[in-house]
Short mmCIF file of C-alpha atoms in Angstrom, two decimals:
data_model
loop_
_atom_site.label_atom_id
_atom_site.label_comp_id
_atom_site.label_asym_id
_atom_site.label_seq_id
_atom_site.Cartn_x
_atom_site.Cartn_y
_atom_site.Cartn_z
CA MET A 1 121.25 118.03 147.27
CA HIS A 2 118.66 119.64 149.55
CA VAL A 3 116.14 122.06 148.00
CA CYS A 4 113.91 124.36 150.04
CA ILE A 5 110.65 125.28 148.29
CA ILE A 6 108.70 128.30 149.52
CA GLY A 7 105.01 127.73 148.87
CA ALA A 8 102.81 124.61 149.07
CA GLY A 9 100.27 125.45 146.36
CA VAL A 10 99.91 123.41 143.18
CA ILE A 11 103.15 124.93 141.77
CA GLY A 12 105.24 124.28 144.88
CA MET A 13 103.88 120.77 145.45
CA SER A 14 104.38 119.78 141.80
CA THR A 15 107.96 121.05 142.00
CA ALA A 16 108.55 119.12 145.20
CA PHE A 17 107.12 115.92 143.74
CA MET A 18 109.18 116.19 140.57
CA LEU A 19 112.37 116.75 142.56
CA ARG A 20 111.65 113.72 144.75
CA GLN A 21 111.30 111.64 141.57
CA LYS A 22 114.87 112.66 140.83
CA GLY A 23 116.13 111.75 144.30
CA VAL A 24 116.46 115.31 145.62
CA GLN A 25 115.80 116.00 149.31
CA VAL A 26 112.99 118.55 149.65
CA THR A 27 111.66 120.82 152.39
CA VAL A 28 108.48 122.76 151.62
CA LEU A 29 107.65 125.85 153.67
CA GLU A 30 104.07 127.10 153.66
CA ALA A 31 102.89 130.28 155.36
CA GLY A 32 99.32 129.00 155.64
CA SER A 33 97.79 126.22 157.67
CA GLN A 34 97.26 123.69 154.87
CA VAL A 35 98.51 122.53 151.51
CA ALA A 36 97.04 124.50 148.58
CA GLY A 37 94.89 126.59 150.88
CA GLN A 38 95.04 129.84 148.94
CA THR A 39 95.14 130.42 145.16
CA SER A 40 95.01 126.68 144.40
CA PHE A 41 92.09 125.94 146.73
CA ALA A 42 88.96 126.58 144.66
CA ASN A 43 90.02 127.77 141.21
CA GLY A 44 88.20 127.05 137.97
CA GLY A 45 89.34 123.44 137.76
CA GLN A 46 89.84 123.37 133.99
CA LEU A 47 93.01 121.77 132.68
CA SER A 48 93.10 123.85 129.53
CA TYR A 49 96.01 122.31 127.65
CA SER A 50 94.88 123.26 124.13
CA TYR A 51 93.47 126.72 124.84
CA VAL A 52 96.17 128.88 126.38
CA ALA A 53 95.42 132.19 124.65
CA PRO A 54 96.70 134.95 126.95
CA LEU A 55 94.43 137.54 128.55
CA ALA A 56 96.50 140.18 126.74
CA ASP A 57 94.91 140.34 123.30
CA PRO A 58 94.28 143.03 120.66
CA GLY A 59 90.54 142.73 121.40
CA VAL A 60 91.15 144.14 124.87
CA PHE A 61 91.31 147.68 123.50
CA LYS A 62 87.79 147.40 122.08
CA ASP A 63 86.32 145.80 125.22
CA LEU A 64 88.13 147.93 127.79
CA PRO A 65 85.74 150.95 127.85
CA ARG A 66 82.71 148.68 128.22
CA TRP A 67 84.37 146.71 131.02
CA LEU A 68 85.52 149.76 132.96
CA LEU A 69 82.15 151.56 132.81
CA ASN A 70 80.05 148.59 133.91
CA LYS A 71 80.24 147.58 137.58
CA ASP A 72 78.98 144.08 136.66
CA SER A 73 81.51 143.50 133.89
CA PRO A 74 83.76 140.41 134.02
CA LEU A 75 86.79 142.69 134.32
CA ARG A 76 86.87 145.44 136.94
CA PHE A 77 89.70 147.91 137.49
CA LYS A 78 90.44 150.11 140.49
CA PRO A 79 93.39 152.45 139.89
CA ALA A 80 95.83 152.79 142.75
CA LEU A 81 98.86 154.90 143.59
CA SER A 82 101.00 151.85 142.94
CA PRO A 83 104.02 151.86 140.61
CA GLN A 84 103.72 148.06 140.49
CA GLN A 85 100.17 148.28 139.14
CA TRP A 86 100.98 150.82 136.45
CA ARG A 87 104.19 149.04 135.39
CA TRP A 88 102.19 145.85 135.01
CA LEU A 89 99.40 147.54 133.04
CA LEU A 90 101.87 149.23 130.69
CA HIS A 91 103.53 145.92 129.90
CA PHE A 92 100.12 144.25 129.58
CA LEU A 93 99.04 146.77 126.93
CA LYS A 94 102.34 146.26 125.10
CA ALA A 95 101.56 142.53 125.04
CA CYS A 96 98.18 143.16 123.37
CA ARG A 97 99.67 142.93 119.87
CA GLY A 98 98.90 140.25 117.35
CA ASP A 99 102.50 139.17 116.80
CA VAL A 100 103.11 138.93 120.55
CA VAL A 101 99.92 136.89 121.08
CA ARG A 102 100.87 134.43 118.33
CA ARG A 103 104.35 133.96 119.74
CA THR A 104 103.10 133.63 123.32
CA THR A 105 100.43 131.11 122.29
CA ALA A 106 103.01 128.88 120.60
CA GLN A 107 105.31 129.02 123.61
CA MET A 108 102.50 128.31 126.06
CA LEU A 109 101.22 125.35 124.03
CA THR A 110 104.65 123.75 124.20
CA LEU A 111 104.66 124.09 127.98
CA SER A 112 101.04 122.98 128.41
CA TYR A 113 101.51 119.81 126.35
CA LEU A 114 104.58 118.92 128.40
CA SER A 115 102.54 119.48 131.55
CA ARG A 116 99.70 117.30 130.26
CA ASP A 117 102.03 114.41 129.46
CA ILE A 118 103.63 114.54 132.91
CA LEU A 119 100.31 114.69 134.74
CA HIS A 120 99.05 111.67 132.79
CA ASP A 121 102.25 109.79 133.62
CA TRP A 122 101.97 110.62 137.32
CA GLN A 123 98.33 109.63 137.44
CA GLU A 124 99.02 106.31 135.77
CA ARG A 125 102.03 105.48 137.94
CA PHE A 126 100.81 106.81 141.28
CA ASN A 127 97.01 106.53 141.03
CA LEU A 128 96.43 110.12 142.11
CA GLU A 129 92.86 110.97 143.11
CA PHE A 130 91.78 114.55 142.33
CA ALA A 131 88.36 114.34 140.63
CA HIS A 132 90.12 114.14 137.28
CA GLN A 133 88.17 113.62 134.09
CA THR A 134 88.66 114.06 130.37
CA ASN A 135 85.28 115.40 129.37
CA GLY A 136 86.21 118.05 126.81
CA LYS A 137 85.72 121.80 126.90
CA LEU A 138 83.29 124.17 125.18
CA ILE A 139 83.96 127.89 124.89
CA ALA A 140 80.52 129.31 124.14
CA PHE A 141 80.05 132.71 122.47
CA ARG A 142 77.06 135.06 122.59
CA SER A 143 78.31 137.67 120.08
CA PRO A 144 79.44 137.33 116.44
CA GLY A 145 82.63 139.38 116.83
CA PRO A 146 84.26 137.34 119.62
CA PHE A 147 83.12 134.12 117.93
CA GLN A 148 84.85 135.11 114.69
CA HIS A 149 87.99 136.02 116.60
CA ALA A 150 87.83 132.61 118.31
CA ARG A 151 87.62 130.91 114.91
CA GLU A 152 90.83 132.65 113.92
CA GLN A 153 92.50 131.73 117.22
CA ALA A 154 91.45 128.09 116.76
CA GLN A 155 92.99 128.09 113.28
CA LEU A 156 96.19 129.62 114.66
CA GLN A 157 96.39 126.94 117.33
CA ALA A 158 95.55 124.22 114.77
CA ASP A 159 98.63 125.28 112.85
CA MET A 160 100.54 124.72 116.10
CA GLY A 161 99.19 121.20 116.62
CA SER A 162 96.05 121.87 118.64
CA SER A 163 92.91 119.90 117.76
CA GLN A 164 89.72 121.94 118.12
CA GLN A 165 86.34 122.09 116.43
CA VAL A 166 84.24 125.13 115.53
CA LEU A 167 80.57 124.40 116.29
CA GLU A 168 77.50 126.35 115.25
CA ALA A 169 74.74 126.97 117.79
CA ALA A 170 72.64 123.89 116.94
CA GLN A 171 75.69 121.65 117.17
CA VAL A 172 76.57 123.12 120.57
CA LEU A 173 73.11 122.37 121.99
CA GLU A 174 73.16 118.86 120.56
CA LEU A 175 76.45 118.24 122.31
CA GLU A 176 75.61 120.05 125.57
CA PRO A 177 71.82 120.46 125.99
CA SER A 178 72.21 122.15 129.39
CA LEU A 179 73.11 125.40 127.56
CA GLN A 180 69.66 125.76 126.01
CA ALA A 181 68.88 128.81 128.21
CA MET A 182 71.29 130.79 126.00
CA GLY A 183 68.65 130.47 123.29
CA SER A 184 69.09 132.77 120.31
CA ARG A 185 72.00 134.54 122.00
CA LEU A 186 74.22 131.51 121.40
CA GLN A 187 76.39 132.08 118.32
CA GLY A 188 78.50 128.94 118.54
CA ALA A 189 81.44 127.47 120.37
CA ILE A 190 84.98 126.19 120.15
CA TYR A 191 85.06 122.55 121.25
CA THR A 192 88.19 120.74 122.38
CA PRO A 193 87.33 117.06 123.02
CA SER A 194 90.64 116.28 124.73
CA GLU A 195 90.46 118.95 127.44
CA GLU A 196 90.30 117.91 131.07
CA ALA A 197 89.21 119.04 134.51
CA GLY A 198 90.35 118.35 138.05
CA ASP A 199 90.61 119.75 141.55
CA ALA A 200 93.94 121.54 142.08
CA TYR A 201 93.58 121.36 145.86
CA LEU A 202 93.00 117.60 145.81
CA PHE A 203 95.86 117.16 143.34
CA SER A 204 98.26 119.05 145.61
CA LEU A 205 97.05 117.05 148.61
CA ALA A 206 97.50 113.78 146.71
CA LEU A 207 101.12 114.69 145.92
CA HIS A 208 101.75 115.47 149.59
CA GLU A 209 100.18 112.17 150.68
CA ARG A 210 102.41 110.24 148.25
CA MET A 211 105.48 111.87 149.81
CA GLN A 212 104.55 112.20 153.48
CA ASN A 213 106.20 108.94 154.56
CA ASP A 214 109.35 109.76 152.62
CA SER A 215 112.25 110.61 154.94
CA ASP A 216 113.69 113.01 152.34
CA TYR A 217 110.49 115.08 152.21
CA GLN A 218 109.37 117.53 154.84
CA LEU A 219 106.43 119.94 154.88
CA LYS A 220 106.34 122.79 157.40
CA LEU A 221 102.96 124.54 157.65
CA ASN A 222 102.38 127.89 159.37
CA THR A 223 105.97 128.76 158.49
CA PRO A 224 106.21 132.08 156.64
CA VAL A 225 109.65 133.09 155.39
CA HIS A 226 110.69 136.43 156.86
CA ARG A 227 113.90 136.98 154.93
CA PHE A 228 116.79 135.40 153.10
CA VAL A 229 120.04 134.83 154.97
CA MET A 230 122.94 135.68 152.69
CA GLU A 231 126.53 134.51 152.47
CA GLY A 232 128.13 136.89 150.05
CA ARG A 233 125.89 136.86 146.97
CA ASP A 234 124.48 133.39 147.70
CA ILE A 235 121.49 132.48 149.82
CA ARG A 236 122.58 130.34 152.75
CA ALA A 237 119.24 129.97 154.55
CA VAL A 238 115.80 131.44 155.07
CA GLN A 239 114.74 133.00 158.35
CA THR A 240 111.46 131.78 159.87
CA ALA A 241 109.87 132.02 163.31
CA GLU A 242 111.45 128.61 164.03
CA GLY A 243 114.87 129.96 163.16
CA GLU A 244 117.04 129.50 160.10
CA ILE A 245 116.34 126.71 157.60
CA GLN A 246 119.35 125.87 155.48
CA ALA A 247 119.45 124.22 152.08
CA ASP A 248 121.62 123.97 148.98
CA GLN A 249 119.07 125.64 146.68
CA PHE A 250 115.91 127.72 147.23
CA VAL A 251 112.78 127.87 145.05
CA VAL A 252 110.23 130.66 145.44
CA ALA A 253 106.85 129.26 144.36
CA SER A 254 104.56 131.23 146.63
CA GLY A 255 102.17 132.92 144.21
CA MET A 256 101.75 136.57 145.13
CA GLY A 257 104.07 135.98 148.08
CA THR A 258 106.84 135.80 145.49
CA VAL A 259 106.76 139.56 145.00
CA PRO A 260 107.71 140.75 148.52
CA LEU A 261 110.32 138.01 148.86
CA LEU A 262 112.10 139.01 145.66
CA ARG A 263 111.84 142.70 146.56
CA GLN A 264 114.08 141.99 149.55
CA LEU A 265 116.80 141.18 147.03
CA GLY A 266 116.16 144.24 144.89
CA GLY A 267 113.88 142.51 142.42
CA ARG A 268 110.83 144.09 140.77
CA PRO A 269 108.95 141.06 139.43
CA LEU A 270 106.18 141.87 136.97
CA ILE A 271 103.65 139.70 138.79
CA TYR A 272 100.33 141.24 139.77
CA PRO A 273 97.22 139.77 141.45
CA LEU A 274 94.15 139.23 139.28
CA LYS A 275 91.39 138.58 141.78
CA GLY A 276 88.78 135.99 140.92
CA TYR A 277 85.82 134.32 142.59
CA SER A 278 84.21 130.90 142.58
CA LEU A 279 81.18 128.94 143.72
CA SER A 280 81.38 125.23 144.54
CA LEU A 281 78.01 123.48 144.55
CA PRO A 282 77.48 119.85 145.65
CA LEU A 283 75.54 117.96 142.98
CA GLU A 284 74.19 115.13 145.11
CA GLY A 285 70.41 114.95 144.78
CA LEU A 286 70.33 117.80 142.27
CA ASP A 287 67.82 117.38 139.44
CA GLN A 288 68.81 120.52 137.55
CA ALA A 289 70.70 119.74 134.33
CA VAL A 290 74.31 120.88 134.61
CA PRO A 291 77.07 120.66 131.99
CA ALA A 292 78.64 117.27 131.45
CA ILE A 293 81.37 119.05 129.47
CA SER A 294 83.50 121.83 130.95
CA VAL A 295 82.07 125.12 129.70
CA THR A 296 83.43 128.64 129.42
CA ASP A 297 80.76 131.31 128.92
CA TYR A 298 83.09 133.64 127.06
CA GLU A 299 81.35 137.00 127.34
CA GLN A 300 80.52 136.48 131.01
CA ARG A 301 83.99 135.01 131.63
CA ILE A 302 82.48 132.22 133.74
CA VAL A 303 83.85 128.68 133.69
CA TYR A 304 81.82 125.64 134.70
CA ALA A 305 83.61 122.40 135.57
CA ARG A 306 82.30 119.18 137.10
CA LEU A 307 84.77 117.99 139.73
CA GLY A 308 83.42 114.68 140.90
CA GLU A 309 80.15 115.46 142.69
CA VAL A 310 80.81 119.21 142.75
CA LEU A 311 80.09 121.86 140.12
CA ARG A 312 82.76 124.56 140.21
CA MET A 313 81.78 127.96 138.78
CA ALA A 314 84.63 130.48 138.62
CA ALA A 315 84.67 133.97 137.16
CA MET A 316 85.84 137.54 136.95
CA VAL A 317 89.11 139.44 136.86
CA ASP A 318 89.41 142.27 139.38
CA ILE A 319 92.53 144.43 139.04
CA GLY A 320 93.43 146.59 142.01
CA PHE A 321 91.34 144.59 144.51
CA ASN A 322 94.07 142.73 146.35
CA GLY A 323 92.38 141.43 149.49
CA LEU A 324 90.70 138.05 149.94
CA ASP A 325 87.37 139.55 150.97
CA ILE A 326 84.29 138.57 148.95
CA PRO A 327 82.25 141.70 148.10
CA ALA A 328 78.54 141.00 148.36
CA GLY A 329 77.82 142.86 145.13
CA ARG A 330 80.39 140.92 143.14
CA MET A 331 79.15 137.58 144.39
CA ALA A 332 75.52 138.61 143.76
CA THR A 333 76.47 139.41 140.16
CA LEU A 334 78.11 136.01 139.70
CA LYS A 335 75.14 134.18 141.18
CA GLN A 336 72.68 136.08 138.98
CA GLN A 337 74.69 135.36 135.84
CA VAL A 338 74.82 131.66 136.73
CA LYS A 339 71.09 131.60 137.44
CA ASP A 340 70.36 133.20 134.06
CA LEU A 341 71.90 130.11 132.45
CA PHE A 342 70.95 127.50 135.06
CA PRO A 343 67.88 128.90 136.86
CA GLY A 344 67.26 125.85 139.04
CA LEU A 345 70.62 125.70 140.80
CA PRO A 346 70.37 126.16 144.60
CA LEU A 347 73.28 128.57 144.76
CA GLU A 348 72.55 129.40 148.40
CA GLN A 349 74.14 126.00 149.12
CA ALA A 350 77.34 126.83 147.23
CA GLN A 351 80.67 127.49 148.94
CA THR A 352 82.02 130.94 148.00
CA TRP A 353 85.71 131.70 147.53
CA ALA A 354 88.05 134.45 146.37
CA GLY A 355 91.64 134.05 145.25
CA LEU A 356 94.48 136.06 143.76
CA ARG A 357 95.88 134.75 140.49
CA PRO A 358 99.56 135.77 140.27
CA ALA A 359 99.84 136.89 136.64
CA THR A 360 102.53 138.30 134.39
CA PRO A 361 101.51 140.83 131.70
CA SER A 362 102.15 138.37 128.87
CA GLY A 363 100.55 135.41 130.63
CA LYS A 364 103.80 133.44 130.59
CA PRO A 365 105.03 132.13 133.94
CA VAL A 366 108.51 132.85 135.27
CA VAL A 367 110.46 129.61 135.68
CA GLY A 368 114.19 129.29 136.25
CA ALA A 369 117.28 130.59 137.98
CA SER A 370 117.04 134.12 139.33
CA LYS A 371 119.80 136.64 138.74
CA LEU A 372 119.06 138.36 142.04
CA ALA A 373 121.10 135.94 144.13
CA GLY A 374 122.99 132.69 143.88
CA ARG A 375 121.13 129.44 144.65
CA LEU A 376 117.77 131.14 144.04
CA TRP A 377 115.09 129.87 141.66
CA VAL A 378 111.62 131.14 140.76
CA ASN A 379 108.48 129.26 139.71
CA ALA A 380 105.63 131.77 139.73
CA GLY A 381 103.32 134.00 137.69
CA HIS A 382 101.09 131.33 136.13
CA GLY A 383 97.89 133.40 136.33
CA ALA A 384 94.72 131.42 135.64
CA LEU A 385 96.73 128.51 134.17
CA GLY A 386 98.56 127.43 137.32
CA PHE A 387 97.09 123.94 137.46
CA THR A 388 97.40 123.51 133.69
CA LEU A 389 101.11 124.43 133.65
CA ALA A 390 102.20 123.14 137.06
CA CYS A 391 103.72 119.81 136.06
CA GLY A 392 105.56 121.20 133.03
CA SER A 393 106.98 124.10 135.01
CA ALA A 394 108.13 121.65 137.69
CA ALA A 395 109.86 119.54 135.04
CA ILE A 396 111.79 122.52 133.66
CA LEU A 397 112.93 123.65 137.08
CA ALA A 398 113.87 120.17 138.28
CA ALA A 399 115.89 119.54 135.12
CA HIS A 400 118.00 122.64 135.62
CA LEU A 401 118.42 122.03 139.36
CA THR A 402 119.77 118.54 138.73
CA GLY A 403 121.98 119.50 135.79
CA GLU A 404 119.84 117.88 133.10
CA ALA A 405 118.68 119.32 129.79
CA SER A 406 115.30 121.00 129.87
CA PRO A 407 112.55 118.86 128.28
CA ILE A 408 111.54 121.84 126.12
CA ASP A 409 113.04 125.16 125.09
CA ASP A 410 112.34 127.11 128.28
CA THR A 411 114.00 130.35 127.16
CA PRO A 412 110.65 132.25 126.98
CA PHE A 413 109.94 131.51 130.65
CA ARG A 414 113.26 132.33 132.26
CA PRO A 415 113.43 135.17 134.82
#
């Protein structure tokens, strides 16, 4: 069997690698000039296996007015004359119900734990280098209300098998002294000792390097797919500038590129870009104390992750801002918020980046066979958890493609 995968980000490369483990011939088509050069390139870096609470949450209704009226808020919204935007927002608000959040959390934990186990297996067997470390994760809170809600979420996830600790402010500073600038504003934190961090770009590159001498693996860069070539209801090939590329099965794993491709077939996927930004600062020669543990500053929605000798700082959700430009005001806000917590960091030396997280309203990715055409599969919509869920999503898809049973109940993720 020959499978053509559209997209060489962390989702596409994980899918390709899993299929090669099962003996399937793979061709990966990437519109860009490098592996993982877009959404996967400089994301937050946290492998958040035990904290998968969706963005859609009942608390959104309380926070929404404050977010929308403050230009420096972690969430910014620009309304557009776009049916896709308003469809997505309507479904997002419907997902902000307690019963939906509990169900989604349970389903996402099942997928994230599968993904964790596969990544650990691959790392052990193939010695993948991607600045990986298991250094735990702190979600720090500045306000009593969100902290109390986090306590309840931690209890909910504990009932589902997640192991987390609720820490008061003094315990947080004892564990991670670099957060002392929060001072009296620090209410406490949720600590997950088992959480991990890693570089999604390096991970994707490592998978490619393991496969590049394999005669049944081919990567074609600078090869956007223009359209599907049909034979009746089935896809026979994809049309590129090089001509038609034929295969037995086709997987769309191209992030936001998934949407226009599926529209060609009459699909209306509920995947919308949530724009985010990051700073990557080299730590060599830096005396300023930086977190040894991965940290999420909850109210600011900033994540801090040490990736080898780099500190990755990622933040913000911009809805309705779909380009890859980096607005000076937005980046200035991020840098100021980081400096408030770590005043000595030379952020002028940091690499800036913007990316579009392809998100579904519920936060659950779409993984499985599409009903739009025969021989078509989808692996997209992972939002901010793409790296966390990549290996598990690949396992589900590869199992179905090769006629095996899915390793978990994947019903909640099917198109």
